[in-house]
PDB file of C-alpha atoms in Angstrom:
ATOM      1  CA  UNK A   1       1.437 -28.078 -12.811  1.00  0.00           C
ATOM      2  CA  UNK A   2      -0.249 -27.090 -16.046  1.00  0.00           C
ATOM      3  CA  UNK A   3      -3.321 -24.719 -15.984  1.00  0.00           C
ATOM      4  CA  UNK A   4      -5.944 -27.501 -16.563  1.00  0.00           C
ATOM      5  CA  UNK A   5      -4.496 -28.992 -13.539  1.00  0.00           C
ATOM      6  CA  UNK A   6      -4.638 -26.151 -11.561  1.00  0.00           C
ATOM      7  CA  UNK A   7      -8.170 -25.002 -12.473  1.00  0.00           C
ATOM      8  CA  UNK A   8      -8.604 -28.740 -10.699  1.00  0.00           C
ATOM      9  CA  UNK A   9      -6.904 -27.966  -8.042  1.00  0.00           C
ATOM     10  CA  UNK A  10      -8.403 -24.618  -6.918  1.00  0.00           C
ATOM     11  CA  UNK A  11     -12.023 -25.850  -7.587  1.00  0.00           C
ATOM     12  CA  UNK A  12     -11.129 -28.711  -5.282  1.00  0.00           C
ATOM     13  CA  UNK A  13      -9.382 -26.413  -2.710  1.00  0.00           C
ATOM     14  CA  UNK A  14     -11.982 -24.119  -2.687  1.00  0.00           C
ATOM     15  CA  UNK A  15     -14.545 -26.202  -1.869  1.00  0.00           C
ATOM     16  CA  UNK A  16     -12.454 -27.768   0.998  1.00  0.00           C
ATOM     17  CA  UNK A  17     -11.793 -24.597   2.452  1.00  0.00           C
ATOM     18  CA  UNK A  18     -15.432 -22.999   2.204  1.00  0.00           C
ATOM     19  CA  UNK A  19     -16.735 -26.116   4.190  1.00  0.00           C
ATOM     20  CA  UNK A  20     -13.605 -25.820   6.855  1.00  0.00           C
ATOM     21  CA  UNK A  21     -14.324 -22.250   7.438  1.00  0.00           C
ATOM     22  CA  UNK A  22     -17.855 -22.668   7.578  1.00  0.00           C
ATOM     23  CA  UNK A  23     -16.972 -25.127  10.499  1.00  0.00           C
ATOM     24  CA  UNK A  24     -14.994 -23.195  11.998  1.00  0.00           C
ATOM     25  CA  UNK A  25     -16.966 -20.559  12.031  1.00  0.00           C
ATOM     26  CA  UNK A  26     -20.051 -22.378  13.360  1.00  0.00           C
ATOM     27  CA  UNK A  27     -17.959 -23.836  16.135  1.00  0.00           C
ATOM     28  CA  UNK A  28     -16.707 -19.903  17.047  1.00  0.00           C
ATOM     29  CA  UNK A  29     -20.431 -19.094  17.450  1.00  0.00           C
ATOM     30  CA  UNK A  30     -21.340 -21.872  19.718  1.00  0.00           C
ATOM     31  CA  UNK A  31     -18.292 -20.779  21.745  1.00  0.00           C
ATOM     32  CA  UNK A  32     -18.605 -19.291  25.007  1.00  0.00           C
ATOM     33  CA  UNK A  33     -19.647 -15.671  25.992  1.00  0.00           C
ATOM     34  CA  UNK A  34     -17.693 -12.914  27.944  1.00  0.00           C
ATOM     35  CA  UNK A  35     -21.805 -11.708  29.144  1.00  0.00           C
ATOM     36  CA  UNK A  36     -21.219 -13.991  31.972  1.00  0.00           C
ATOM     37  CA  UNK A  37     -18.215 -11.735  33.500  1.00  0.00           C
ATOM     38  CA  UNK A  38     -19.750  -8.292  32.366  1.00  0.00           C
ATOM     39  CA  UNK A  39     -16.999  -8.402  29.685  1.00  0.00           C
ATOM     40  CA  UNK A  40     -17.159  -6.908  26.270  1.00  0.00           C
ATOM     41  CA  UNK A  41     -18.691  -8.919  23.291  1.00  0.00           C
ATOM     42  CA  UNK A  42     -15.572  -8.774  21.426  1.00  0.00           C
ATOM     43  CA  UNK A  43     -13.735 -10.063  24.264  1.00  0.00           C
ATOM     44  CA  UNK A  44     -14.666 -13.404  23.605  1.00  0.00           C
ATOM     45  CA  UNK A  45     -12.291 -16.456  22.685  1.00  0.00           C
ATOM     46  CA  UNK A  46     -14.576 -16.912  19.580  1.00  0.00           C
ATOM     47  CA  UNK A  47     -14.517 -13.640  18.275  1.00  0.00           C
ATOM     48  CA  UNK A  48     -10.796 -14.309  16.101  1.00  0.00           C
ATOM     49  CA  UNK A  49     -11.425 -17.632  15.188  1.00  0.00           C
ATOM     50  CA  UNK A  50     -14.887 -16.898  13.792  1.00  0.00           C
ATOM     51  CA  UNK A  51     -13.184 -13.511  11.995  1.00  0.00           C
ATOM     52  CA  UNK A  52     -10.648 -16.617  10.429  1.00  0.00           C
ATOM     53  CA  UNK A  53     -13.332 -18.753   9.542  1.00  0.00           C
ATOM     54  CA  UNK A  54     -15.286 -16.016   7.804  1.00  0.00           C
ATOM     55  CA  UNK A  55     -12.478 -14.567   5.671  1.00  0.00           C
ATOM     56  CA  UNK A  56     -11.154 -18.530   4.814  1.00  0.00           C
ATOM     57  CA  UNK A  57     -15.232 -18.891   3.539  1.00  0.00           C
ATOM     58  CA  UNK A  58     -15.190 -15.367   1.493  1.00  0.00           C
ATOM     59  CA  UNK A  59     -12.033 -16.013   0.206  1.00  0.00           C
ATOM     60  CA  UNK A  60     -12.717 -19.467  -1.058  1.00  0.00           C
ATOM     61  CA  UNK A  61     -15.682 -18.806  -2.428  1.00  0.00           C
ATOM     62  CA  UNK A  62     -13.576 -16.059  -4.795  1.00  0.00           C
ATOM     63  CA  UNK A  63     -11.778 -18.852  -5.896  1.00  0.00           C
ATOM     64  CA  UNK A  64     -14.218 -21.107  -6.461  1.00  0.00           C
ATOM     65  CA  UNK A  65     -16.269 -18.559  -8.498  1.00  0.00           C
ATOM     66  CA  UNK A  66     -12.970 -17.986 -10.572  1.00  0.00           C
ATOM     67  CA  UNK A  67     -12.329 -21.721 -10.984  1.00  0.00           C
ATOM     68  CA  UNK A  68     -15.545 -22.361 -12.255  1.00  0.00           C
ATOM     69  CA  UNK A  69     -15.579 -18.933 -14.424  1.00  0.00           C
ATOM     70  CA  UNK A  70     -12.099 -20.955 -16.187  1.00  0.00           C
ATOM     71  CA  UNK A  71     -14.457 -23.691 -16.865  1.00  0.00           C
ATOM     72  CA  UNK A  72     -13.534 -26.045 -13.623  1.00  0.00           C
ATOM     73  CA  UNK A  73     -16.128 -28.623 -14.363  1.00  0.00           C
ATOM     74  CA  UNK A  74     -15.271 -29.122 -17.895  1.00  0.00           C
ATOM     75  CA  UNK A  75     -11.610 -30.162 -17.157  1.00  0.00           C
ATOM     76  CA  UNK A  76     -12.963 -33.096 -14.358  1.00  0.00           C
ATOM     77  CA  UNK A  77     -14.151 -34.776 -17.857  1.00  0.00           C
ATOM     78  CA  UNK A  78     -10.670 -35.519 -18.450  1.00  0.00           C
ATOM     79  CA  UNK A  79     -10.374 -37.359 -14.500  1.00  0.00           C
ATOM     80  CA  UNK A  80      -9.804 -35.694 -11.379  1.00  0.00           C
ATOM     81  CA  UNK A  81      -6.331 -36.812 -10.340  1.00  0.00           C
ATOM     82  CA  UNK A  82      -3.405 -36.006 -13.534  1.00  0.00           C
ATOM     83  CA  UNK A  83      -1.203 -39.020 -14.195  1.00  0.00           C
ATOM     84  CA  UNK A  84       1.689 -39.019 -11.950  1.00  0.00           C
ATOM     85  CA  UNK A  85       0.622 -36.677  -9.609  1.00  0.00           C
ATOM     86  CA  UNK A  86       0.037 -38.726  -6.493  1.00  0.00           C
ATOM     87  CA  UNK A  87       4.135 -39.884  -6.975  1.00  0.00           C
ATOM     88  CA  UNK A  88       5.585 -36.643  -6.635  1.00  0.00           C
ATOM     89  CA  UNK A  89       7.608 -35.321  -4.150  1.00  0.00           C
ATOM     90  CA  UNK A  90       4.668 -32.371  -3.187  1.00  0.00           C
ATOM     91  CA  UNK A  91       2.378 -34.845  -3.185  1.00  0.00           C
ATOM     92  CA  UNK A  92       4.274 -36.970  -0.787  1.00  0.00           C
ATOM     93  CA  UNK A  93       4.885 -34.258   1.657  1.00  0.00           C
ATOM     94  CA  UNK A  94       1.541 -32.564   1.465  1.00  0.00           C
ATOM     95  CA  UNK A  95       0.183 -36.490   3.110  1.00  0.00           C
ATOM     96  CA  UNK A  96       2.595 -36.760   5.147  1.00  0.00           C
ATOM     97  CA  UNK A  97       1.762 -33.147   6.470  1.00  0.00           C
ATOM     98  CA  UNK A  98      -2.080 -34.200   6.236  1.00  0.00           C
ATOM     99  CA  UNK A  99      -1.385 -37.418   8.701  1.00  0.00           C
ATOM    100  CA  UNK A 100       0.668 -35.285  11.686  1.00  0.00           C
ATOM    101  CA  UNK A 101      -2.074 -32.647  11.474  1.00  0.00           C
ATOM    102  CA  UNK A 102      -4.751 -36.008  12.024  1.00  0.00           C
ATOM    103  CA  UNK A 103      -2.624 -37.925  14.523  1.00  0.00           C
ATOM    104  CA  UNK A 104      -2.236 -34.312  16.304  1.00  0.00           C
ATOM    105  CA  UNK A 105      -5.877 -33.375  15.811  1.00  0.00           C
ATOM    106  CA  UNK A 106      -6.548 -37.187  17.502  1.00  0.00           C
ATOM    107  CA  UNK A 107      -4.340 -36.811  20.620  1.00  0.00           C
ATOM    108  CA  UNK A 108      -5.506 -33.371  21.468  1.00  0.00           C
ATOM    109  CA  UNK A 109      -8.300 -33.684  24.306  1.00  0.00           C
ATOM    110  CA  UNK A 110      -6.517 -37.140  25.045  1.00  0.00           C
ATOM    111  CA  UNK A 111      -3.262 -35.910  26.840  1.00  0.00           C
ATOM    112  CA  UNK A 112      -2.040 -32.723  28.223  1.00  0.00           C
ATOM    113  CA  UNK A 113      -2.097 -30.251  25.700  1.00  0.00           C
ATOM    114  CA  UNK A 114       2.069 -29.327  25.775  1.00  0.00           C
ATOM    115  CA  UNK A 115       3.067 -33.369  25.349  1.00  0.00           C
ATOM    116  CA  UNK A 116       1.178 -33.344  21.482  1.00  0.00           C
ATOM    117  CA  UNK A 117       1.964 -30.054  20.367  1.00  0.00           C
ATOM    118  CA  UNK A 118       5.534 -30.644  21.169  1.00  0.00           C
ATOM    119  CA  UNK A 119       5.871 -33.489  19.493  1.00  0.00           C
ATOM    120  CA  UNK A 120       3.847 -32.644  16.780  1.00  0.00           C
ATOM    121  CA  UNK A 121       6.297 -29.353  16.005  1.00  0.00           C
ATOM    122  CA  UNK A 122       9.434 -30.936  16.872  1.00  0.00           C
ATOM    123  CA  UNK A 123       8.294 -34.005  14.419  1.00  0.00           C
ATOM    124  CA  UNK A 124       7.480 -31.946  11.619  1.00  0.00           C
ATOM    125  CA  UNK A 125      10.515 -29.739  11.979  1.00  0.00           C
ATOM    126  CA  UNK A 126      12.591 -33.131  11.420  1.00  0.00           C
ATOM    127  CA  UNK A 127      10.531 -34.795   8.592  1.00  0.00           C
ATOM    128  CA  UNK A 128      11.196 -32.255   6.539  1.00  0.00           C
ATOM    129  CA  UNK A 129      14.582 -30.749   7.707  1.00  0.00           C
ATOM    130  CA  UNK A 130      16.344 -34.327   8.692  1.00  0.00           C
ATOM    131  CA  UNK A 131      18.489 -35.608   5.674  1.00  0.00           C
ATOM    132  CA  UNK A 132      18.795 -39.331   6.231  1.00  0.00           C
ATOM    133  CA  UNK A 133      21.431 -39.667   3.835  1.00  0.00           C
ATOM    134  CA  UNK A 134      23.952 -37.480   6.498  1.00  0.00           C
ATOM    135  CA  UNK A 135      24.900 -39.283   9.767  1.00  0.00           C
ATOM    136  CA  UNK A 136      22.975 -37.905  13.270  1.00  0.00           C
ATOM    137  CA  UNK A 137      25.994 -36.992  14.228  1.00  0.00           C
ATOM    138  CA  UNK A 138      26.461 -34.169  11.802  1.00  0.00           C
ATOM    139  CA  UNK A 139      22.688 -33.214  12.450  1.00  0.00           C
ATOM    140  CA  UNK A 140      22.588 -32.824  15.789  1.00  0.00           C
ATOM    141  CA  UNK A 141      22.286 -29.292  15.933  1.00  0.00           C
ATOM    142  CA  UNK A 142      19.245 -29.710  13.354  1.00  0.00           C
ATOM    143  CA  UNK A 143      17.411 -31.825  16.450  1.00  0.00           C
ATOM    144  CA  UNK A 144      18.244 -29.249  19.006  1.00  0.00           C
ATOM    145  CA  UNK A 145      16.932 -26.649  16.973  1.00  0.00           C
ATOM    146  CA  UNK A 146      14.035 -28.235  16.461  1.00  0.00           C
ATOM    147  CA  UNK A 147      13.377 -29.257  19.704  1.00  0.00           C
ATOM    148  CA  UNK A 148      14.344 -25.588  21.182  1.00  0.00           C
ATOM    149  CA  UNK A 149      11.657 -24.252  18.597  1.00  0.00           C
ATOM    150  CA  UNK A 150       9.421 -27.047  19.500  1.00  0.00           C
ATOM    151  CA  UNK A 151       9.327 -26.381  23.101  1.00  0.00           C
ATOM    152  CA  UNK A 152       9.508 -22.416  22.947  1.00  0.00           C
ATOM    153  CA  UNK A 153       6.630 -22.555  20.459  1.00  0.00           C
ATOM    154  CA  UNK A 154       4.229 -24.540  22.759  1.00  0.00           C
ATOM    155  CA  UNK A 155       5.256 -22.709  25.723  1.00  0.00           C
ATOM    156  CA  UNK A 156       4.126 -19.165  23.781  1.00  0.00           C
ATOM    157  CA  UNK A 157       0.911 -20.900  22.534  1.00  0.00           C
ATOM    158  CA  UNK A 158      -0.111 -21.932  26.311  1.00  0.00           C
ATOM    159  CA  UNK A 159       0.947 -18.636  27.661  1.00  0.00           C
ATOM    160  CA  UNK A 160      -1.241 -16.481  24.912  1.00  0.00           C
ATOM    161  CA  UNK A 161      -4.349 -18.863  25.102  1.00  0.00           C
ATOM    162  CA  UNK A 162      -4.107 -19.190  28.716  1.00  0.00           C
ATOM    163  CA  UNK A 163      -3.679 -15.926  29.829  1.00  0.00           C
ATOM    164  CA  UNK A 164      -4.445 -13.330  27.007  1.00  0.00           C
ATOM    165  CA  UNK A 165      -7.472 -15.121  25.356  1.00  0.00           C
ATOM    166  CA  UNK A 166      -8.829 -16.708  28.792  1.00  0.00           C
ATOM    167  CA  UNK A 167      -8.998 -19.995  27.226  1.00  0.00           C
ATOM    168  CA  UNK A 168      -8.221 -23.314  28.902  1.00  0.00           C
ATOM    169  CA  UNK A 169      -6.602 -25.967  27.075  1.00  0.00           C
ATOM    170  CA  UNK A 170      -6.994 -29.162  26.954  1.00  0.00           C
TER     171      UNK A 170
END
């Protein structure tokens, strides 16, 4: 990636992330209250992710002060997207990661909370682990990996939400 490219590509990524952790920072507000159970203030399930959500909006607005200090604007004269970009291999795995997160983002809410995250884990692990030019055979400790990881990972997430943060999932 050359430099004009990258001044680009953190003006771009700054302004994504200082709207996402604005978000998520407004949705940690509307959150509910531990002043129902005479609990402390900071006990609340909104109190991290709003912490997150402020330091992702501080953060990115440092870098989008720096990318428009290296003259941001000036390079988007020259397009937006550099030729070639969208046929690379980061660019191919950076959508592909972009579609799980929105078909996992989707089924949340939908279906028991363990059955997406699951699959959403054990799925990424193999889309970029699995090497389709080796047999199944000779990866099939790849799949149990990934499905040991898969299903130890949602079990810890469940257990900490549940019963350290208070919060019921979906």
């Amino acid at each position: 990636m050359t430099e004009k490219s990258m001044v680009k590509a953190d003006f771009v990524t700054s302004v994504v992330l200082m709207v996402m952790g604005i978000a998520i920072l407004i949705m940690s507000i509307q959150m509910p209250t531990m002043a129902d159970r005479n609990q402390s203030v900071y006990s609340a399930p909104g109190v991290v992710p709003g912490f997150i959500g402020a330091m992702i909006s501080i953060l990115s607005f440092a870098m989008l002060v720096r990318a428009l200090k290296n003259k941001a604007l000036v390079e988007f004269r020259a397009g937006a997207i550099p030729k070639g970009s969208l046929s690379t291999e980061s660019t191919k795995r950076i959508l592909i990661t972009i579609v799980l997160c929105l078909l996992y983002a989707f089924l949340l809410g939908k279906i028991w909370f363990g059955i997406p995250t699951f699959a959403f884990i054990f799925v990424f692990i193999l889309v970029f682990e699995y090497d389709h030019k080796k047999p199944i055979s000779a990866q099939a400790r790849k799949l149990l990996v990934a499905a040991l990881i898969a299903v130890l990972t949602t079990a810890i997430v469940m257990l900490v939400f549940q019963k350290l943060f208070l919060v019921n999932l979906p």
